[in-house]
Amino acid sequence: MTRRMETVFEASRPGRKGYALPELDVPAVDCRTALGKACRGKPPRLPEMAEVDVVRHFTRLSKLNYSVDEGFYPLGSCTMKYNPKVNEVAARMPGFARLHPLQPEETAQGAMKLLFDLGAMLAEITGMDAVTLQPAAGAHGEQTGLMLIKAWHESRGDAKRTKVIVPDSAHGTNPASAAVTGFETVEVASDDEGMVDLGSLEAILDDTVAALMLTNPNTLGIFEKHILELTEAVHRAGGLVYYDGANLNAIMGKARPGDMGFDVLHLNLHKTFGTPHGGGGPGAGPVGVKAELEPFLPSPVVVHKGGRYTFTGKDERPRSIGRVRSFYGNFGVLVKAYAYIRALGPEGLKEASEMSVLNANYLAKKLGGLYPLAHKGHCMHEFVLNGGPLKHETGVSTLDVAKAVIEAGFHPPTIYFPLIVPEALMVEPTETESVETLDRFADAMEEIVAKARSEGPEAFRGLPTTTPISRPDETTAARNPILRWQFGE
Ligand SMILES: *Cc1c(COP(=O)(O)O)cnc(C)c1O
């Protein structure tokens, strides 16, 4: 069992130093005399360690993290695919990395061209007319998109539209974004096939509905068969349709939300387009819109005129909802997305989607014999297994299975989401995995199910044994996280 690592504060010994400074060769200055009140009363409580111990500490710490560069990470909905290193090289080029957001436009033409072209490429991929790159994450994109929808309705004098419809399979950020934007959410039920039920939708559509938010393929990995009827029904009732494109892995180059009747969407560049998801790093959630909503997009916007790129001025876009992010968004993430799209090209993006669907169906077929699939038929880029029967039969829950997956050396799939499948395990293998990796994962899952049947839940209680923390109290960890060293007095 891995021993809990000491923090740098516990490893600290008074007087230890990790540096050697040369003799002072200028007159010493007293801090109080020089800075007065701004000088701190007590020295900061920094850990005192030798260089070698600092290096070992952080190197060990880095190895505690499980990453997509280390192994299979089948996190459904969240798309953890391998991100080619050439994207990182591009983002690190001094011409991009060393830019200051306030430097004169004429000295940043290359970066501005990149923003302009990336917006155009994302519009082409999604079938939208215009794109803002400002939002910093998927949920931020949702909020921005809903603000645009609100501004659009208000511009038409239609102020009574206070409701946003979300399916019961929706990602949790959808109702949350609707709430922070001042909308009331109304849930629409899925049918037996895991799709939005047209009849149930029509029953709740009226002149108080601002928008329907949809993910397609949805969080069950199923493509909405009646997508055109769904978007038409909303339009007929005077509403708009929002596409949650956090995960575009199944449809790049194959189908475009703009052609399905969607009016507004966001993409997670940190899932589909070259940046790993999560891990505390920055993301980007660009928002695309149809022409009618373009005037409301956040400002400034990069425009190309007279052979040069320029940002729109303060008064040029009077109907804009304003800024949603400082400067121009998370630029490094945008560079990586640009590099990713240019490296793959139209055919490469299409192939990535085809491979991601193929890998998901391959794994669904292999695992479908162990766990019932939540829904029959072909899936798109991900699928949901129902862990209910295994729990009923053996007492081993989906949480136990996930812990055993960690023990087997993989990152677990997404669990207990979507909410409409009890004990759900949501698997997204992605296109970057080889058949050998998929087979190894399927073998591990088979062994876990066999262990559940032969040994029961007792055998799972202490798992995983290979991590510094095995089974935290997840509610306390989420509600009352202690993320800083607590100095004893
Ligand atoms: C990840 C995800 C989001 C939210 O994206 P963040 O960048 O985490 O805010 C929204 N919808 C779906 C379907 C997602 O998978």
XYZ file of C-alpha atoms and ligand atoms in Angstrom:
504
model
C 0.000 0.000 0.000
C 1.324 3.430 -0.949
C 2.137 5.512 2.085
C 0.589 8.963 2.219
C 3.139 11.459 0.964
C 4.469 14.065 3.347
C 3.637 17.635 2.386
C 6.523 20.099 1.956
C 5.503 21.623 5.286
C 5.883 18.313 7.102
C 9.205 17.650 5.360
C 10.506 21.104 6.328
C 13.444 21.338 8.806
C 14.439 24.710 10.305
C 17.574 26.091 8.674
C 17.624 23.772 5.635
C 18.239 25.671 2.411
C 17.681 24.902 -1.244
C 19.700 27.839 -2.512
C 23.102 29.497 -2.228
C 23.311 33.236 -2.814
C 26.530 35.194 -3.431
C 27.845 37.600 -0.808
C 25.959 40.904 -0.665
C 27.973 43.458 -2.640
C 25.629 46.453 -2.232
C 24.605 48.265 0.971
C 21.928 46.383 2.917
C 18.520 48.068 2.999
C 16.182 47.782 5.961
C 12.749 46.696 4.737
C 10.874 48.883 7.268
C 12.814 51.984 6.291
C 12.398 51.330 2.585
C 8.763 50.133 2.484
C 7.252 51.351 5.770
C 3.919 49.654 6.506
C 4.084 47.603 3.308
C 6.899 45.570 4.883
C 5.543 42.358 6.425
C 5.874 41.985 10.186
C 6.843 38.313 10.210
C 8.740 36.335 7.588
C 6.485 34.122 5.412
C 6.043 30.560 6.667
C 7.824 28.806 3.836
C 9.036 25.220 4.025
C 12.776 24.856 4.455
C 14.249 22.036 2.391
C 17.362 21.017 0.478
C 17.203 21.203 -3.317
C 17.368 17.427 -3.756
C 14.387 16.933 -1.463
C 12.348 19.571 -3.277
C 13.102 17.931 -6.622
C 12.181 14.480 -5.293
C 9.041 15.789 -3.649
C 7.621 17.298 -6.819
C 8.777 14.444 -9.020
C 7.007 11.935 -6.752
C 3.961 14.148 -6.611
C 3.787 14.262 -10.411
C 3.746 10.471 -10.510
C 0.643 10.243 -8.333
C -1.423 11.699 -11.132
C -3.008 9.366 -13.637
C -2.962 10.905 -17.087
C -3.956 10.148 -20.633
C -0.242 10.088 -21.494
C 0.093 7.186 -19.082
C -2.869 5.003 -19.870
C -6.419 4.392 -21.054
C -8.903 6.971 -19.817
C -12.404 5.993 -20.996
C -14.236 8.866 -19.352
C -17.623 9.046 -21.103
C -18.887 12.500 -22.090
C -15.565 14.047 -21.085
C -13.449 12.816 -24.023
C -10.004 12.062 -22.698
C -8.169 11.287 -25.872
C -4.472 11.478 -26.565
C -3.468 14.967 -27.645
C -0.629 15.089 -30.159
C 2.463 16.782 -28.752
C 2.926 18.898 -31.864
C -0.003 21.038 -30.638
C 1.941 21.807 -27.475
C 4.984 22.721 -29.540
C 2.862 25.167 -31.556
C 1.355 26.754 -28.435
C 4.821 27.172 -26.939
C 6.292 29.025 -29.937
C 7.577 32.365 -28.624
C 5.545 34.297 -31.209
C 2.403 32.938 -29.539
C 3.476 32.270 -25.964
C 5.246 35.598 -25.382
C 2.574 37.881 -26.809
C 1.109 40.517 -24.541
C -2.640 40.988 -24.943
C -2.205 44.767 -24.924
C 0.513 45.016 -27.544
C -0.352 46.967 -30.705
C -2.445 45.125 -33.288
C 0.112 45.616 -36.035
C 2.651 43.581 -34.028
C 0.241 40.656 -33.458
C -1.172 40.094 -36.952
C -0.232 36.387 -36.996
C -2.038 35.671 -33.736
C -5.058 37.649 -34.928
C -5.119 35.729 -38.193
C -5.079 32.526 -36.141
C -8.119 33.700 -34.133
C -9.912 34.763 -37.297
C -9.180 31.520 -39.144
C -9.962 29.283 -36.161
C -13.367 30.955 -35.792
C -14.028 30.345 -39.507
C -12.932 26.693 -39.296
C -15.118 26.001 -36.262
C -18.053 27.678 -38.044
C -17.463 25.403 -41.047
C -17.188 22.250 -38.903
C -20.417 23.038 -37.029
C -22.461 24.666 -39.799
C -22.733 27.970 -37.978
C -22.275 31.494 -39.382
C -20.128 33.129 -36.699
C -18.096 32.068 -33.663
C -16.765 33.757 -30.534
C -13.633 32.273 -28.987
C -13.913 34.112 -25.677
C -15.619 31.615 -23.298
C -13.150 29.786 -21.090
C -14.957 26.461 -20.669
C -17.993 24.470 -21.741
C -20.282 25.715 -18.981
C -19.078 29.254 -19.682
C -20.000 28.728 -23.342
C -23.464 27.545 -22.288
C -23.963 30.657 -20.200
C -22.753 32.848 -23.073
C -25.040 31.045 -25.538
C -28.056 31.436 -23.272
C -27.260 35.139 -22.815
C -27.296 35.448 -26.616
C -30.656 33.659 -26.777
C -32.056 35.971 -24.119
C -30.735 39.062 -25.947
C -32.260 37.812 -29.211
C -35.737 37.293 -27.710
C -35.549 40.658 -25.938
C -34.516 42.425 -29.158
C -37.787 41.203 -30.655
C -39.784 42.515 -27.726
C -40.535 38.956 -26.624
C -39.933 39.215 -22.891
C -42.162 36.399 -21.614
C -39.840 33.553 -22.612
C -38.493 32.472 -19.247
C -38.124 28.708 -19.698
C -35.370 26.486 -21.019
C -36.156 22.833 -21.735
C -33.499 20.200 -21.011
C -33.820 16.434 -21.444
C -33.550 14.194 -18.378
C -30.322 12.783 -19.852
C -28.655 16.237 -20.006
C -25.256 17.100 -18.583
C -25.644 18.819 -15.203
C -24.163 22.048 -16.509
C -27.201 22.575 -18.791
C -29.792 23.259 -16.067
C -27.123 25.059 -14.025
C -26.293 27.420 -16.916
C -29.985 28.041 -17.515
C -30.389 28.948 -13.836
C -27.422 31.351 -13.704
C -28.727 33.073 -16.823
C -32.069 33.641 -15.089
C -34.130 30.957 -16.816
C -36.358 28.358 -15.273
C -35.580 24.801 -16.434
C -38.224 22.354 -17.519
C -37.303 18.713 -17.968
C -38.399 16.620 -20.932
C -38.434 12.835 -20.655
C -36.514 10.388 -22.850
C -38.312 7.479 -24.501
C -37.416 3.767 -24.267
C -34.767 4.175 -26.927
C -33.033 6.934 -24.937
C -34.143 9.737 -27.258
C -36.156 12.872 -26.581
C -39.827 12.014 -26.866
C -41.355 14.315 -29.516
C -44.829 14.100 -27.991
C -43.590 15.032 -24.501
C -41.622 17.926 -26.004
C -44.599 19.265 -27.953
C -46.733 19.079 -24.830
C -44.498 21.550 -22.982
C -43.724 23.909 -25.877
C -45.479 27.253 -25.637
C -44.754 30.972 -25.900
C -42.892 30.988 -22.579
C -40.134 28.686 -23.865
C -36.915 30.478 -24.805
C -34.909 27.439 -25.885
C -34.370 23.709 -25.909
C -30.848 22.552 -24.984
C -29.790 19.278 -26.584
C -26.713 17.086 -26.830
C -26.612 15.020 -30.021
C -25.418 12.291 -29.963
C -26.856 12.502 -26.471
C -25.195 11.436 -23.250
C -26.300 7.857 -23.850
C -24.213 7.892 -27.038
C -27.325 7.799 -29.206
C -28.005 10.010 -32.209
C -31.458 11.617 -31.977
C -33.331 9.991 -34.858
C -35.957 12.730 -34.990
C -33.590 15.657 -34.675
C -35.134 17.670 -37.535
C -38.654 17.224 -36.121
C -37.417 18.272 -32.669
C -35.711 21.466 -33.813
C -38.643 22.309 -36.110
C -41.130 21.905 -33.275
C -39.168 24.355 -31.112
C -38.867 26.881 -33.950
C -42.595 26.608 -34.648
C -43.243 27.562 -31.028
C -40.945 30.616 -31.407
C -38.030 29.188 -29.413
C -34.390 28.617 -30.319
C -32.396 25.399 -30.117
C -29.082 25.162 -28.282
C -26.547 22.445 -29.068
C -24.284 21.219 -26.285
C -21.259 20.378 -28.401
C -18.873 19.751 -25.510
C -18.043 16.508 -27.186
C -17.984 16.605 -30.969
C -15.995 13.419 -31.356
C -18.685 11.419 -33.136
C -19.668 13.853 -35.860
C -16.688 15.912 -37.071
C -16.897 16.067 -40.855
C -19.953 13.793 -40.791
C -22.880 15.909 -39.596
C -23.248 19.549 -38.615
C -25.455 20.899 -35.823
C -26.168 23.939 -38.033
C -27.739 21.620 -40.601
C -29.809 19.882 -37.906
C -31.591 23.143 -37.114
C -29.547 24.322 -34.122
C -29.204 28.090 -33.664
C -26.489 28.327 -31.004
C -23.831 25.917 -29.758
C -20.681 25.623 -27.744
C -17.692 23.367 -28.273
C -15.177 22.188 -25.723
C -11.799 22.589 -27.396
C -10.449 20.877 -24.269
C -12.260 17.673 -25.134
C -12.392 17.273 -28.881
C -9.752 19.650 -30.249
C -6.286 19.007 -28.919
C -6.248 19.939 -25.222
C -6.766 17.369 -22.460
C -9.893 17.791 -20.388
C -9.755 18.728 -16.725
C -6.612 18.558 -14.672
C -6.928 22.184 -13.663
C -5.505 23.492 -16.911
C -7.308 26.119 -18.949
C -9.980 25.156 -21.455
C -11.925 26.967 -24.140
C -15.635 26.867 -24.944
C -16.191 28.770 -28.209
C -19.782 29.591 -29.081
C -21.160 29.436 -32.620
C -24.371 31.077 -33.814
C -26.551 31.464 -36.877
C -26.405 34.847 -38.653
C -29.478 36.217 -36.865
C -27.661 36.043 -33.526
C -24.299 37.345 -34.749
C -24.880 40.991 -33.688
C -25.162 39.872 -30.056
C -21.826 37.989 -29.903
C -19.340 39.152 -27.259
C -16.987 41.975 -28.246
C -14.388 42.591 -29.449
C -14.460 40.532 -32.635
C -11.486 40.110 -35.011
C -12.271 41.478 -38.445
C -10.223 41.403 -41.625
C -10.288 44.590 -43.647
C -7.914 46.384 -45.946
C -5.454 43.479 -45.796
C -5.040 43.555 -42.013
C -6.679 42.117 -38.919
C -8.181 44.365 -36.319
C -10.396 44.119 -33.234
C -13.764 45.862 -33.402
C -13.861 49.137 -31.471
C -15.972 50.085 -28.468
C -18.995 51.452 -30.346
C -18.963 49.227 -33.382
C -21.198 46.492 -31.980
C -24.010 48.195 -30.073
C -26.117 45.034 -29.654
C -23.261 42.895 -28.301
C -23.758 41.260 -24.889
C -20.285 42.636 -24.060
C -17.193 40.825 -22.873
C -17.500 37.437 -21.219
C -13.767 36.965 -20.645
C -10.744 39.199 -20.224
C -8.895 39.859 -23.475
C -9.469 37.201 -26.167
C -10.049 33.912 -24.336
C -7.514 31.243 -23.425
C -5.232 31.849 -26.356
C -2.888 28.866 -25.833
C -5.818 26.458 -26.028
C -6.946 28.165 -29.232
C -3.494 27.710 -30.781
C -3.619 23.999 -29.961
C -7.068 23.637 -31.543
C -5.844 25.458 -34.658
C -2.798 23.170 -34.893
C -4.959 20.083 -34.328
C -7.467 20.987 -37.045
C -4.774 22.001 -39.549
C -2.755 18.838 -38.893
C -5.745 16.523 -39.408
C -7.465 18.452 -42.179
C -11.067 17.763 -43.258
C -10.393 14.107 -44.065
C -8.465 13.538 -40.854
C -11.239 14.972 -38.682
C -13.758 12.741 -40.420
C -11.537 9.710 -39.910
C -11.089 10.566 -36.218
C -14.869 10.557 -35.790
C -15.248 7.299 -37.705
C -12.571 5.625 -35.580
C -14.079 6.900 -32.345
C -17.470 5.411 -33.308
C -15.839 2.169 -34.431
C -13.870 1.854 -31.176
C -16.979 2.539 -29.109
C -19.007 -0.081 -30.947
C -16.163 -2.613 -30.684
C -15.931 -2.131 -26.934
C -19.721 -2.000 -26.504
C -19.949 -5.374 -28.224
C -17.250 -6.850 -25.949
C -18.631 -5.420 -22.711
C -22.284 -5.832 -23.655
C -21.995 -9.511 -22.738
C -20.889 -8.644 -19.189
C -23.245 -5.787 -18.462
C -26.470 -5.002 -20.220
C -26.141 -1.962 -22.458
C -28.505 0.766 -21.309
C -29.852 0.984 -24.858
C -29.922 -1.447 -27.737
C -28.485 -0.884 -31.181
C -25.440 0.948 -32.437
C -23.891 3.669 -30.362
C -21.945 6.681 -31.546
C -18.700 7.639 -29.754
C -19.738 6.375 -26.325
C -22.127 3.973 -24.638
C -23.699 3.414 -21.262
C -23.666 0.126 -19.357
C -26.233 -0.665 -16.719
C -24.508 -1.813 -13.522
C -27.886 -2.416 -11.840
C -28.200 -6.160 -12.547
C -24.642 -6.886 -11.301
C -25.348 -5.009 -8.085
C -28.633 -6.853 -7.666
C -26.984 -10.229 -8.263
C -23.732 -9.792 -6.297
C -24.012 -6.686 -4.111
C -21.077 -5.129 -5.998
C -21.981 -1.575 -6.990
C -20.771 0.538 -9.878
C -18.600 2.488 -7.414
C -16.948 -0.793 -6.376
C -16.357 -1.669 -10.021
C -14.796 1.757 -10.658
C -12.428 1.274 -7.703
C -11.464 -2.139 -9.070
C -10.789 -0.541 -12.486
C -8.295 1.792 -10.766
C -6.694 -1.233 -9.106
C -6.368 -2.804 -12.575
C -4.372 0.235 -13.723
C -6.928 2.138 -15.794
C -8.868 5.318 -15.238
C -12.485 4.314 -14.588
C -15.293 5.242 -16.943
C -17.709 8.015 -15.944
C -20.039 6.580 -13.302
C -23.577 7.373 -12.113
C -24.154 9.575 -15.170
C -26.427 9.971 -17.059
C -28.806 10.034 -14.135
C -31.543 8.148 -15.975
C -29.543 4.896 -15.848
C -29.117 3.645 -12.290
C -25.575 2.395 -11.527
C -24.479 3.766 -14.923
C -21.003 3.205 -16.346
C -20.391 5.493 -19.306
C -17.537 4.479 -21.569
C -15.873 6.560 -24.273
C -12.822 4.823 -25.671
C -11.990 7.577 -28.262
C -10.268 7.139 -31.619
C -6.733 7.318 -30.283
C -6.762 3.872 -28.633
C -5.436 0.709 -30.238
C -7.376 -2.549 -30.384
C -4.844 -4.044 -27.933
C -5.669 -1.380 -25.339
C -9.398 -1.933 -25.806
C -8.911 -5.694 -25.413
C -6.857 -5.232 -22.238
C -9.576 -3.046 -20.755
C -12.297 -5.544 -21.736
C -10.278 -8.354 -20.112
C -9.929 -6.332 -16.904
C -13.684 -5.687 -16.840
C -14.342 -9.379 -17.365
C -12.088 -10.277 -14.429
C -13.838 -7.719 -12.239
C -17.258 -9.181 -13.008
C -15.951 -12.709 -12.354
C -14.505 -11.554 -9.016
C -17.831 -9.948 -8.100
C -19.619 -13.218 -8.791
C -17.131 -15.470 -6.973
C -16.102 -13.294 -4.006
C -18.866 -10.722 -3.554
C -18.659 -7.144 -2.266
C -16.249 -7.946 0.621
C -13.421 -8.418 -1.880
C -13.958 -4.855 -3.140
C -14.168 -2.977 0.172
C -10.481 -2.080 0.438
C -9.923 -1.241 -3.247
C -7.946 0.466 -4.588
C -4.821 -0.399 -2.640
C -2.467 1.232 -5.134
C -3.336 4.893 -4.529
C -2.426 7.233 -1.635
C -6.113 7.680 -0.839
C -8.414 4.735 -1.294
C -12.016 5.671 -0.558
C -12.504 9.255 0.562
C -15.828 10.368 1.951
C -16.888 11.809 -1.388
C -19.558 14.138 -0.032
C -17.218 15.746 2.475
C -14.466 15.907 -0.132
C -16.801 17.818 -2.457
C -18.564 19.999 0.108
C -15.725 20.760 2.480
C -12.475 20.363 0.592
C -9.328 21.237 2.533
C -6.965 22.311 -0.187
C -4.398 24.281 1.808
C -1.932 23.258 4.460
C -3.440 24.060 7.856
C -0.758 25.608 10.082
C -1.063 24.414 13.690
C -0.862 27.391 16.053
C -17.919 18.491 -20.176
C -19.281 18.812 -20.593
C -19.827 20.087 -20.342
C -19.126 21.150 -19.507
O -17.874 21.542 -19.941
P -16.839 22.237 -18.915
O -15.711 22.705 -19.770
O -16.455 21.193 -17.939
O -17.550 23.383 -18.268
C -21.093 20.334 -20.827
N -21.797 19.401 -21.482
C -21.320 18.167 -21.739
C -22.146 17.167 -22.491
C -20.037 17.818 -21.302
O -19.556 16.594 -21.519
